[in-house]
Coordinates of N, CA, C and O in Angstrom, one line a residue:
X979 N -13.6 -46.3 -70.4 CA -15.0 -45.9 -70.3 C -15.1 -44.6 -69.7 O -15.9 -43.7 -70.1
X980 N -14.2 -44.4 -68.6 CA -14.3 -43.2 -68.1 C -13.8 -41.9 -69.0 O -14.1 -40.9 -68.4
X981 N -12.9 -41.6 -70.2 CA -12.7 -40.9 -70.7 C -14.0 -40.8 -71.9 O -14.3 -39.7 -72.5
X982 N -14.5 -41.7 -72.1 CA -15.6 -41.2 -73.1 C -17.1 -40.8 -72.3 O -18.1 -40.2 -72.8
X983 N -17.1 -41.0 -71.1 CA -18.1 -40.8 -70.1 C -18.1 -39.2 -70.0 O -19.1 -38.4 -70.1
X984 N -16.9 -38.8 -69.9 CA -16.2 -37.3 -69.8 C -16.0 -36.9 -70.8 O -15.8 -35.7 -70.7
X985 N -16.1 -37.4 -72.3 CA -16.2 -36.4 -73.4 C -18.1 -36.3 -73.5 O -18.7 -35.3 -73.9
X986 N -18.4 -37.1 -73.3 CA -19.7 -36.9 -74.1 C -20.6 -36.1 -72.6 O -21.7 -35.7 -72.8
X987 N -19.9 -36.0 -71.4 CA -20.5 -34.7 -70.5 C -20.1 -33.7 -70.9 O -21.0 -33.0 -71.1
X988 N -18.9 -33.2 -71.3 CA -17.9 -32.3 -71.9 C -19.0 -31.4 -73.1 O -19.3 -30.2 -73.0
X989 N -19.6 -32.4 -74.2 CA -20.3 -32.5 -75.2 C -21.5 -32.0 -75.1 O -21.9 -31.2 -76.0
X990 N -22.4 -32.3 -74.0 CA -23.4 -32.3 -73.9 C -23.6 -31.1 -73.0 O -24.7 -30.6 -72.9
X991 N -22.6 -30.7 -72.4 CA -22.4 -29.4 -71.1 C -22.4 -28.1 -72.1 O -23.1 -27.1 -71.9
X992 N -21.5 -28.4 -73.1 CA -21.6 -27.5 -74.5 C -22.7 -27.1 -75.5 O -22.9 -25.9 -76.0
X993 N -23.3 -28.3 -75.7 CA -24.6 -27.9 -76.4 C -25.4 -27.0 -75.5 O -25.4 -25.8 -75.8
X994 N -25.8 -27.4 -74.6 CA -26.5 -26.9 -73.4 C -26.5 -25.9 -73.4 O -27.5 -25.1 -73.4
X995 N -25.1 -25.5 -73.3 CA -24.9 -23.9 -72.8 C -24.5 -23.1 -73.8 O -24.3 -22.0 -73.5
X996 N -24.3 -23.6 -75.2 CA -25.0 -22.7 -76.8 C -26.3 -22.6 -76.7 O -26.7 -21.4 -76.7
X997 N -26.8 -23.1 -76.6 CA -28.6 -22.9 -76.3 C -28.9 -22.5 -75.1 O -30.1 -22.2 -75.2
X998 N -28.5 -22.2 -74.0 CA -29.3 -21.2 -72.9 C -28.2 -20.2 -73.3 O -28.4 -19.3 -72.6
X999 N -27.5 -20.1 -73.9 CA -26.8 -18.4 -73.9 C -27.7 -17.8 -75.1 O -28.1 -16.7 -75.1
X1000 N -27.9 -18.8 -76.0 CA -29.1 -17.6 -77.0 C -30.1 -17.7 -75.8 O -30.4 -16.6 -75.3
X1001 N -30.7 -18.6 -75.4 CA -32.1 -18.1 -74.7 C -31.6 -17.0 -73.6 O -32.3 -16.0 -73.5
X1002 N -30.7 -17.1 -73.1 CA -30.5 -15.9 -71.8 C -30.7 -14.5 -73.6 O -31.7 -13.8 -73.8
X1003 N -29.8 -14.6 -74.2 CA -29.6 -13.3 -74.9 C -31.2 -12.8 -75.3 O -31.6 -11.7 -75.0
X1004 N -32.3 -14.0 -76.2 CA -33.5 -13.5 -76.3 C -34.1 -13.4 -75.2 O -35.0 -12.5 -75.4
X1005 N -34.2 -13.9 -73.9 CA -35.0 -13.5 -73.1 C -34.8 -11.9 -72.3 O -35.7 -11.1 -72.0
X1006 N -33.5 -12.0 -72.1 CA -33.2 -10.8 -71.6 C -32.7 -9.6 -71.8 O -32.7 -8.7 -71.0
X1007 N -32.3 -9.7 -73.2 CA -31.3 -9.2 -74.2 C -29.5 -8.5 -73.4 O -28.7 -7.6 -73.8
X1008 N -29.5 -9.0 -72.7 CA -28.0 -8.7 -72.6 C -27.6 -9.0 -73.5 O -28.3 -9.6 -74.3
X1009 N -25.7 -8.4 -73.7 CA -25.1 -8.7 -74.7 C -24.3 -10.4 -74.5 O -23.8 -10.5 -73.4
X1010 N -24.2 -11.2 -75.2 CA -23.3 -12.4 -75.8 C -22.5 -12.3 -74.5 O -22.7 -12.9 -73.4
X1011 N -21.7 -11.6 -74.8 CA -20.6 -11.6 -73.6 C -20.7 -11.8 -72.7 O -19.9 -12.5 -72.1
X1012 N -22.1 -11.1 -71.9 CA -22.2 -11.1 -70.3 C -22.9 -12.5 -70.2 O -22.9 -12.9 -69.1
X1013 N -23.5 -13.4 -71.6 CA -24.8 -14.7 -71.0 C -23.2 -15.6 -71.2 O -23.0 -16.5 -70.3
X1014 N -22.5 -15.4 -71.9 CA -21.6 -16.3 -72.1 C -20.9 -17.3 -70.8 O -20.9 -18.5 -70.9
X1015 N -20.5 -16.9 -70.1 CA -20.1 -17.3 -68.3 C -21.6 -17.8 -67.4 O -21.4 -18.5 -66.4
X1016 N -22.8 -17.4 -67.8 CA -23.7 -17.1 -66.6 C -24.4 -18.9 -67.4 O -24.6 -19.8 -66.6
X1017 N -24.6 -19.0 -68.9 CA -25.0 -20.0 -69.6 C -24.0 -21.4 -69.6 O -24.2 -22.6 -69.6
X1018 N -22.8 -20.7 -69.5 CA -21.7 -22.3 -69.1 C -21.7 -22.5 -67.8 O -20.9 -23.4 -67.5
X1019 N -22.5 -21.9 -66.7 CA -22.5 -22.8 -65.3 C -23.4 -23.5 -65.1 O -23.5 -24.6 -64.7
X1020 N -24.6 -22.3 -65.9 CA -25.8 -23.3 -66.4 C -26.3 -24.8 -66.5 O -27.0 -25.6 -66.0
X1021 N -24.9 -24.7 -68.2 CA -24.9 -26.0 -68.8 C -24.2 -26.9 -68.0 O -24.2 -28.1 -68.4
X1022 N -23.6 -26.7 -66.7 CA -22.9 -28.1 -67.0 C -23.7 -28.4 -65.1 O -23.2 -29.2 -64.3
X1023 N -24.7 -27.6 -65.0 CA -25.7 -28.8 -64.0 C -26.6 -29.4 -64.7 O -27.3 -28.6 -65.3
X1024 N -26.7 -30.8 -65.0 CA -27.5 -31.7 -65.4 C -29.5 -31.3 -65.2 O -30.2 -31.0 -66.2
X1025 N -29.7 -31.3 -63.9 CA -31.2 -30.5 -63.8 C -31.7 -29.5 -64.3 O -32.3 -29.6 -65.4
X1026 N -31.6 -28.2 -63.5 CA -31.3 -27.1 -64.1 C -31.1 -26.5 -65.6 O -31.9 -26.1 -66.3
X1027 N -29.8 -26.7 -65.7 CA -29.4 -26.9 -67.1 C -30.2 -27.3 -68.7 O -30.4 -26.7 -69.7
X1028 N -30.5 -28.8 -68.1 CA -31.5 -29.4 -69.1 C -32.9 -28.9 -69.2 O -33.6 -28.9 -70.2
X1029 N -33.3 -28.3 -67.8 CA -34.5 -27.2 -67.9 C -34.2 -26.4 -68.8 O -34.5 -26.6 -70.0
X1030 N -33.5 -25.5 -68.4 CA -33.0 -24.3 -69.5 C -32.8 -24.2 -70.8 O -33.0 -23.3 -71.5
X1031 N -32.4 -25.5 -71.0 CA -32.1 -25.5 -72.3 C -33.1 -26.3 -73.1 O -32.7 -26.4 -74.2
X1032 N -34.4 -26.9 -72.9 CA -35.3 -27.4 -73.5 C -36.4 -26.0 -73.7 O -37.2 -26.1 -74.6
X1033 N -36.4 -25.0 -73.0 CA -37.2 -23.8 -72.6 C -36.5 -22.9 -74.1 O -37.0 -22.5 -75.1
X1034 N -35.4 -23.0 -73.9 CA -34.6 -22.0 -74.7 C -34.5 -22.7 -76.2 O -34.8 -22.0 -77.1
X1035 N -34.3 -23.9 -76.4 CA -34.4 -24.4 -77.7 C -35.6 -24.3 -78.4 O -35.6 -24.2 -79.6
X1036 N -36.9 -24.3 -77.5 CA -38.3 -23.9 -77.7 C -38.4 -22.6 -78.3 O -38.9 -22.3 -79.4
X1037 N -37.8 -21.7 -77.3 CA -38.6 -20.2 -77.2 C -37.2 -19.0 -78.7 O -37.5 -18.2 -79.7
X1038 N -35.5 -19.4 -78.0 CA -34.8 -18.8 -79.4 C -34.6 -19.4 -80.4 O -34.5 -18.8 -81.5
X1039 N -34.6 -20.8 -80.2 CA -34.6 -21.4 -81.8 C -35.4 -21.9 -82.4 O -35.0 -22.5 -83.4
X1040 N -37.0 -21.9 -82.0 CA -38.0 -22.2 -82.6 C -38.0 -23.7 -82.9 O -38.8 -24.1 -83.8
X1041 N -37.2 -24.4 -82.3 CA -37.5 -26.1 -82.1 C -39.0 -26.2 -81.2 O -39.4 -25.5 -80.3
X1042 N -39.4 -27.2 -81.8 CA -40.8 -27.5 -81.0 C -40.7 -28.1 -80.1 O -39.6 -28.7 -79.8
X1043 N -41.8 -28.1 -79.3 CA -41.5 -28.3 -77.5 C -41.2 -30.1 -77.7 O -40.3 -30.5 -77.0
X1044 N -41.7 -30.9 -78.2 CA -41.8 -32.0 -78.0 C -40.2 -32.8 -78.3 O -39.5 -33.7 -77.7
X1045 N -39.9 -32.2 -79.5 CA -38.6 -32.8 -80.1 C -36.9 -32.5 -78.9 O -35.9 -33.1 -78.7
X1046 N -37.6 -30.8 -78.5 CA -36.4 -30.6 -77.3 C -36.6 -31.1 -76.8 O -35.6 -31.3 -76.2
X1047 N -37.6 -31.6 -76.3 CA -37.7 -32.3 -75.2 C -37.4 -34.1 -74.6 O -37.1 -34.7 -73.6
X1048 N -37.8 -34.3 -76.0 CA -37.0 -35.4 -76.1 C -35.9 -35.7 -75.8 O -35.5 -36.3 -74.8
X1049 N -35.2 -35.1 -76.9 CA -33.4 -34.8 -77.0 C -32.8 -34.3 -75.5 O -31.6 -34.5 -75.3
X1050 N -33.4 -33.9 -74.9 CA -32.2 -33.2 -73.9 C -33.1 -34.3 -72.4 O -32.4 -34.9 -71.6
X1051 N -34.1 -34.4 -72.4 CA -34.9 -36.1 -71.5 C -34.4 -36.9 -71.7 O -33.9 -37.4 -70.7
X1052 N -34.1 -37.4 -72.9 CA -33.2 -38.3 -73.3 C -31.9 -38.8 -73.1 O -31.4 -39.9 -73.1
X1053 N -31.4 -37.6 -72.9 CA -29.6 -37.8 -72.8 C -29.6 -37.4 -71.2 O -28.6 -37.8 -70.6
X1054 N -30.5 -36.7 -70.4 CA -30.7 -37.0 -69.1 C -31.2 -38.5 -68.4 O -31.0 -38.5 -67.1
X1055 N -31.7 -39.5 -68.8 CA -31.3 -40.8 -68.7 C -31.1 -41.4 -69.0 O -31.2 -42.6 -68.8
X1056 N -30.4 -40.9 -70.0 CA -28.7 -41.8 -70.2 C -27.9 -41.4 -69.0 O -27.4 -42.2 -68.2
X1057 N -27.9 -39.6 -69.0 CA -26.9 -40.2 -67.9 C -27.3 -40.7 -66.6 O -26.3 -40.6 -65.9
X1058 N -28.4 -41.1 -65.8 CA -29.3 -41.4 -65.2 C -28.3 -42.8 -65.4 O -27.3 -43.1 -64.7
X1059 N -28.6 -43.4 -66.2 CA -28.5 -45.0 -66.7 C -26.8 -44.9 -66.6 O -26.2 -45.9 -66.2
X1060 N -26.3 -44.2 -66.8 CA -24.7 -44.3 -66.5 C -24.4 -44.3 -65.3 O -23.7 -45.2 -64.9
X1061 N -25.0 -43.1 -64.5 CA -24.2 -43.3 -63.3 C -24.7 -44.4 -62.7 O -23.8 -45.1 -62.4
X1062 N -26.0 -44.8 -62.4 CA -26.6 -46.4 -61.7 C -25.8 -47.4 -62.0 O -25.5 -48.4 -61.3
X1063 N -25.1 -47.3 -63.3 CA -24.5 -49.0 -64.0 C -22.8 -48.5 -63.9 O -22.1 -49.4 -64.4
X1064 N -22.1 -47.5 -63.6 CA -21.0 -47.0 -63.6 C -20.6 -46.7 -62.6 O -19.9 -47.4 -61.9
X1065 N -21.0 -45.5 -62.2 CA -20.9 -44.7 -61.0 C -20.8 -44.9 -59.6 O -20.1 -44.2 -58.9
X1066 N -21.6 -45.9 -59.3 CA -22.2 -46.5 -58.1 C -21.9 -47.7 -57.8 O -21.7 -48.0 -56.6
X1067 N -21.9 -48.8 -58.8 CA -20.7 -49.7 -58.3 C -19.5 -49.8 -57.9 O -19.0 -50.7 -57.2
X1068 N -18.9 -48.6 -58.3 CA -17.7 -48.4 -58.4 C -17.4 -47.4 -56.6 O -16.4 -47.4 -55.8
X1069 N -18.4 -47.0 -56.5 CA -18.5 -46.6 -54.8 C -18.5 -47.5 -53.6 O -18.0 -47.4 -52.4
X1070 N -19.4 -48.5 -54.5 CA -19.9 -49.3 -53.7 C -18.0 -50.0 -52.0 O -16.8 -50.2 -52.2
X1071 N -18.8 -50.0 -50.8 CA -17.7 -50.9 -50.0 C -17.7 -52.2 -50.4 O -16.6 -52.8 -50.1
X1072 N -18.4 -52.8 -51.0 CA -18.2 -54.1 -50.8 C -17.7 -55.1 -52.3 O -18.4 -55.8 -53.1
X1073 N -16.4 -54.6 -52.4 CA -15.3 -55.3 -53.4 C -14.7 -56.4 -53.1 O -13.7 -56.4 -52.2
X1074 N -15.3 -57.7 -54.0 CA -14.7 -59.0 -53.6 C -13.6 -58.7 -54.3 O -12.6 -59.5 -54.3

């Protein structure tokens, strides 16, 4: 469970940060190169990140606000719903 927990963060850290590196590039026009490092630290905080990248799927790739919004809300309580049912038990002290 835990290796697929970690591809599909892996997955999802990636999309993320294809989509805020064009938004950094249309917003600001730096070149590729320089959004490329500043958009992968981006992607891979969950908050943040999924801001960014719902803003940016809006504004560089002309997805509508409602549908990004979904899509990247969406996969933010999942992982919401993961760590509560995974994460946290598994911390927990009190193992019979």
């Amino acid at each position: 469970m835990r290796f697929l927990i970690l591809a599909a963060y892996i997955a999802l850290s990636t999309f993320q940060a294809v989509i805020i590196c064009s938004g950094l590039v249309a917003w600001t026009g730096i070149p590729a190169a320089a959004a490329v490092p500043i958009a992968t630290l981006l992607g891979l905080v969950p908050g943040p990140g999924t801001i960014l990248a719902i803003l940016a799927a809006g504004s560089a790739w002309g997805w509508p606000w409602f549908g990004s919004t979904a899509l990247f809300c969406g996969l933010l309580a999942l992982w919401g719903h993961v760590t509560l049912h995974h994460a946290l038990p598994a911390l927990s002290s009190d193992r019979e």
